[in-house]
Short mmCIF file of C-alpha atoms in Angstrom, two decimals:
data_model
loop_
_atom_site.label_atom_id
_atom_site.label_comp_id
_atom_site.label_asym_id
_atom_site.label_seq_id
_atom_site.Cartn_x
_atom_site.Cartn_y
_atom_site.Cartn_z
CA UNK A 196 64.37 92.66 131.06
CA UNK A 197 67.90 92.45 132.45
CA UNK A 198 68.18 94.23 135.79
CA UNK A 199 71.34 96.17 136.57
CA UNK A 200 72.27 96.59 140.23
CA UNK A 201 74.73 99.15 141.54
CA UNK A 202 75.01 98.19 145.18
CA UNK A 203 76.48 101.50 146.35
CA UNK A 204 74.31 104.53 145.80
CA UNK A 205 76.88 106.82 147.39
CA UNK A 206 80.67 106.73 147.82
CA UNK A 207 82.96 109.22 149.52
CA UNK A 208 86.63 109.10 148.57
CA UNK A 209 89.68 111.24 149.38
CA UNK A 210 91.31 113.38 146.70
CA UNK A 211 94.03 111.35 145.03
CA UNK A 212 92.47 108.14 146.20
CA UNK A 213 91.13 105.13 144.32
CA UNK A 214 87.51 104.10 144.02
CA UNK A 215 85.77 101.07 142.56
CA UNK A 216 82.12 101.16 141.51
CA UNK A 217 80.41 97.84 140.99
CA UNK A 218 77.56 96.79 138.74
CA UNK A 219 75.86 93.41 138.60
CA UNK A 220 73.56 92.22 135.83
CA UNK A 221 70.70 89.80 136.44
CA UNK A 222 71.89 87.74 133.47
CA UNK A 223 75.08 87.33 131.47
CA UNK A 224 75.64 90.33 129.20
CA UNK A 225 78.82 89.25 127.45
CA UNK A 226 80.70 92.48 128.15
CA UNK A 227 78.06 94.61 126.41
CA UNK A 228 78.38 97.06 129.27
CA UNK A 229 78.77 100.82 129.26
CA UNK A 230 79.66 103.29 132.00
CA UNK A 231 78.36 106.85 131.94
CA UNK A 232 79.35 109.87 134.00
CA UNK A 233 76.74 112.51 134.78
CA UNK A 234 77.53 115.83 136.40
CA UNK A 235 74.72 118.02 137.80
CA UNK A 236 72.81 119.79 135.04
CA UNK A 237 74.49 117.78 132.29
CA UNK A 238 73.56 114.81 130.16
CA UNK A 239 75.22 111.45 130.73
CA UNK A 240 78.61 111.16 129.08
CA UNK A 241 79.86 107.82 127.77
CA UNK A 242 83.12 106.85 129.47
CA UNK A 243 83.57 103.17 128.71
CA UNK A 244 81.93 100.75 126.30
CA UNK A 245 82.40 97.04 125.81
CA UNK A 246 83.14 96.84 129.54
CA UNK A 247 86.78 97.92 129.09
CA UNK A 248 87.17 100.31 126.11
CA UNK A 249 87.84 103.88 127.10
CA UNK A 250 86.16 106.50 124.91
CA UNK A 251 88.32 109.11 123.21
CA UNK A 252 89.19 111.94 125.55
CA UNK A 253 88.47 110.05 128.77
CA UNK A 254 91.41 110.26 131.19
CA UNK A 255 93.42 107.07 131.65
CA UNK A 256 92.72 107.11 135.39
CA UNK A 257 89.36 105.59 134.46
CA UNK A 258 89.24 101.88 133.69
CA UNK A 259 86.63 99.16 133.36
CA UNK A 260 86.76 95.46 134.00
CA UNK A 261 84.57 92.45 134.48
CA UNK A 262 82.86 89.61 132.68
CA UNK A 263 79.69 87.58 132.78
CA UNK A 264 77.36 89.34 135.18
CA UNK A 265 79.84 91.38 137.25
CA UNK A 266 81.54 94.59 136.19
CA UNK A 267 83.52 97.39 137.80
CA UNK A 268 84.52 100.96 137.04
CA UNK A 269 87.74 102.06 138.71
CA UNK A 270 89.05 105.57 139.13
CA UNK A 271 92.58 106.13 140.38
CA UNK A 272 94.08 109.43 141.58
CA UNK A 273 90.62 110.91 142.14
CA UNK A 274 90.29 114.52 140.99
CA UNK A 275 87.68 117.13 141.98
CA UNK A 276 86.27 117.01 138.44
CA UNK A 277 85.40 113.32 138.96
CA UNK A 278 82.61 114.28 141.37
CA UNK A 279 79.55 112.98 139.54
CA UNK A 280 77.03 110.18 139.42
CA UNK A 281 78.11 107.06 137.53
CA UNK A 282 75.67 104.72 135.79
CA UNK A 283 76.21 101.34 134.23
CA UNK A 284 74.09 100.20 131.29
CA UNK A 285 73.77 96.89 129.47
CA UNK A 286 73.12 96.87 125.75
CA UNK A 287 73.32 93.11 125.19
CA UNK A 288 69.57 92.79 125.03
CA UNK A 289 66.63 95.05 124.26
CA UNK A 290 65.57 97.00 126.19
CA UNK A 291 68.82 98.59 127.28
CA UNK A 292 68.73 98.96 131.05
CA UNK A 293 70.60 101.18 133.44
CA UNK A 294 71.82 100.82 136.98
CA UNK A 295 70.43 103.18 139.60
CA UNK A 296 73.64 105.19 139.78
CA UNK A 297 76.49 105.70 142.23
CA UNK A 298 77.08 109.24 143.43
CA UNK A 299 80.74 109.95 144.05
CA UNK A 300 81.84 112.69 146.42
CA UNK A 301 85.13 113.91 147.81
CA UNK A 302 85.75 113.10 151.46
CA UNK B 182 81.17 118.38 115.95
CA UNK B 183 78.35 116.03 116.89
CA UNK B 184 75.33 117.89 118.26
CA UNK B 185 71.92 116.76 119.46
CA UNK B 186 69.56 119.50 120.63
CA UNK B 187 66.20 118.67 122.18
CA UNK B 188 63.26 121.05 122.33
CA UNK B 189 59.53 121.05 122.96
CA UNK B 190 59.37 120.29 126.65
CA UNK B 191 57.26 122.18 129.13
CA UNK B 192 54.41 122.05 131.61
CA UNK B 193 51.35 120.09 130.52
CA UNK B 194 48.22 118.93 132.31
CA UNK B 195 47.52 115.24 132.88
CA UNK B 196 45.92 113.78 129.78
CA UNK B 197 47.56 116.36 127.58
CA UNK B 198 49.98 116.01 124.69
CA UNK B 199 53.43 117.26 123.83
CA UNK B 200 55.80 116.77 120.90
CA UNK B 201 59.54 116.72 121.48
CA UNK B 202 62.13 117.29 118.79
CA UNK B 203 65.82 116.44 118.61
CA UNK B 204 67.74 118.33 115.96
CA UNK B 205 71.05 116.75 115.06
CA UNK B 206 74.16 117.81 113.18
CA UNK B 207 77.77 116.81 112.71
CA UNK B 208 77.15 113.20 111.71
CA UNK B 209 75.25 111.11 109.17
CA UNK B 210 71.90 110.90 110.97
CA UNK B 211 70.58 108.11 108.76
CA UNK B 212 73.44 105.82 109.84
CA UNK B 213 72.27 105.77 113.46
CA UNK B 214 69.56 104.18 115.50
CA UNK B 215 68.09 106.68 117.94
CA UNK B 216 66.71 106.51 121.46
CA UNK B 217 64.66 108.69 123.70
CA UNK B 218 65.75 108.17 127.30
CA UNK B 219 64.20 109.92 130.26
CA UNK B 220 65.57 110.69 133.69
CA UNK B 221 63.02 110.82 136.46
CA UNK B 222 63.14 113.29 139.35
CA UNK B 223 64.65 110.42 141.37
CA UNK B 224 67.48 110.37 138.76
CA UNK B 225 66.55 106.97 137.39
CA UNK B 226 67.35 106.53 133.67
CA UNK B 227 64.83 104.66 131.55
CA UNK B 228 64.45 104.08 127.85
CA UNK B 229 61.09 105.24 126.42
CA UNK B 230 61.41 104.80 122.65
CA UNK B 231 63.74 103.46 120.00
CA UNK B 232 63.79 103.76 116.23
CA UNK B 233 65.92 102.09 113.63
CA UNK B 234 68.09 104.14 111.29
CA UNK B 235 65.62 103.97 108.43
CA UNK B 236 62.61 104.46 110.68
CA UNK B 237 61.02 101.15 109.79
CA UNK B 238 61.27 99.65 113.27
CA UNK B 239 60.16 101.22 116.52
CA UNK B 240 60.02 99.86 120.05
CA UNK B 241 58.52 101.05 123.31
CA UNK B 242 58.36 99.82 126.88
CA UNK B 243 54.94 98.88 128.19
CA UNK B 244 54.89 102.04 130.34
CA UNK B 245 54.47 104.26 127.27
CA UNK B 246 53.26 101.90 124.53
CA UNK B 247 50.17 103.25 122.85
CA UNK B 248 50.77 106.75 124.23
CA UNK B 249 54.19 107.69 122.78
CA UNK B 250 55.23 107.64 119.14
CA UNK B 251 58.80 108.00 117.96
CA UNK B 252 59.54 109.12 114.42
CA UNK B 253 62.37 110.61 112.42
CA UNK B 254 62.92 112.72 109.34
CA UNK B 255 66.26 111.72 107.85
CA UNK B 256 66.07 114.58 105.35
CA UNK B 257 65.86 117.07 108.22
CA UNK B 258 68.23 115.14 110.54
CA UNK B 259 65.59 115.34 113.24
CA UNK B 260 64.08 112.91 115.70
CA UNK B 261 60.64 113.32 117.27
CA UNK B 262 58.66 112.00 120.20
CA UNK B 263 54.91 112.54 120.18
CA UNK B 264 53.57 112.06 123.70
CA UNK B 265 49.87 111.83 124.43
CA UNK B 266 47.66 110.96 127.39
CA UNK B 267 50.44 112.17 129.62
CA UNK B 268 50.55 111.10 133.25
CA UNK B 269 52.28 112.58 136.27
CA UNK B 270 54.77 109.72 136.17
CA UNK B 271 55.93 110.93 132.75
CA UNK B 272 57.48 113.94 134.45
CA UNK B 273 61.19 113.77 133.63
CA UNK B 274 64.07 115.18 131.68
CA UNK B 275 63.94 113.70 128.18
CA UNK B 276 67.15 113.03 126.28
CA UNK B 277 67.74 111.86 122.75
CA UNK B 278 70.76 109.66 122.19
CA UNK B 279 72.32 108.00 119.20
CA UNK B 280 73.84 104.57 118.81
CA UNK B 281 74.84 102.03 116.22
CA UNK B 282 73.78 98.40 116.37
CA UNK B 283 75.27 96.68 119.42
CA UNK B 284 77.08 99.82 120.49
CA UNK B 285 76.56 102.07 123.47
CA UNK B 286 74.75 105.42 123.30
CA UNK B 287 77.76 107.54 122.55
CA UNK B 288 76.25 111.02 122.23
CA UNK B 289 73.34 112.53 124.11
CA UNK B 290 71.54 115.82 123.83
CA UNK B 291 71.32 118.25 126.74
CA UNK B 292 67.73 117.26 127.47
CA UNK B 293 64.33 118.94 127.56
CA UNK B 294 62.20 118.96 130.70
CA UNK B 295 58.63 117.70 130.76
CA UNK B 296 56.40 118.34 133.77
CA UNK B 297 52.95 116.80 133.91
CA UNK B 298 50.89 118.53 136.55
CA UNK B 299 47.56 120.23 137.03
#
């Protein structure tokens, strides 16, 4: 199985600031990478697929980048509603595997 | 509007059984592969079952193989997960999620909670 590592389990960022969340795969996943946002009490919500494609309705302050094994989710102009846990997931190979999550809070 | 609604969770003793359902609407159910994904109390997400759109192919991780069975009724637009010989480590929130081949899981249900405890 491909292991997904999110090195930061917790990040604290100022309102209006910029944050980058990183995700590293144990093998090349050819951009078959998704980012999910999960707020307390809610299911995960798909933000980005194919490493860089923003889902409909997702604010443009979210963006994804990366290639090979290394991927990032960036959020600019951080808003209070962005407080959540963010998970990466590879779907290049079966089984799909998730990172352990990065919890984002406002400083 | 796409909807996935899980039900059937609850408290069950170790060794017991439970059947989860995921009722769907707002999309052509038979076009989609379906997953059951669980989130542990530690908030880890892990896939527990997968079924192809026609139901002919199913897959499980070793942690649940032989104990869990995924199935679907395309006429009723409903996905199922039969869980047996439950263990304490099966305690989690269980979500159903849809996807198409080589696409991400784009819609998830709200989840149903399973607690395995004596």
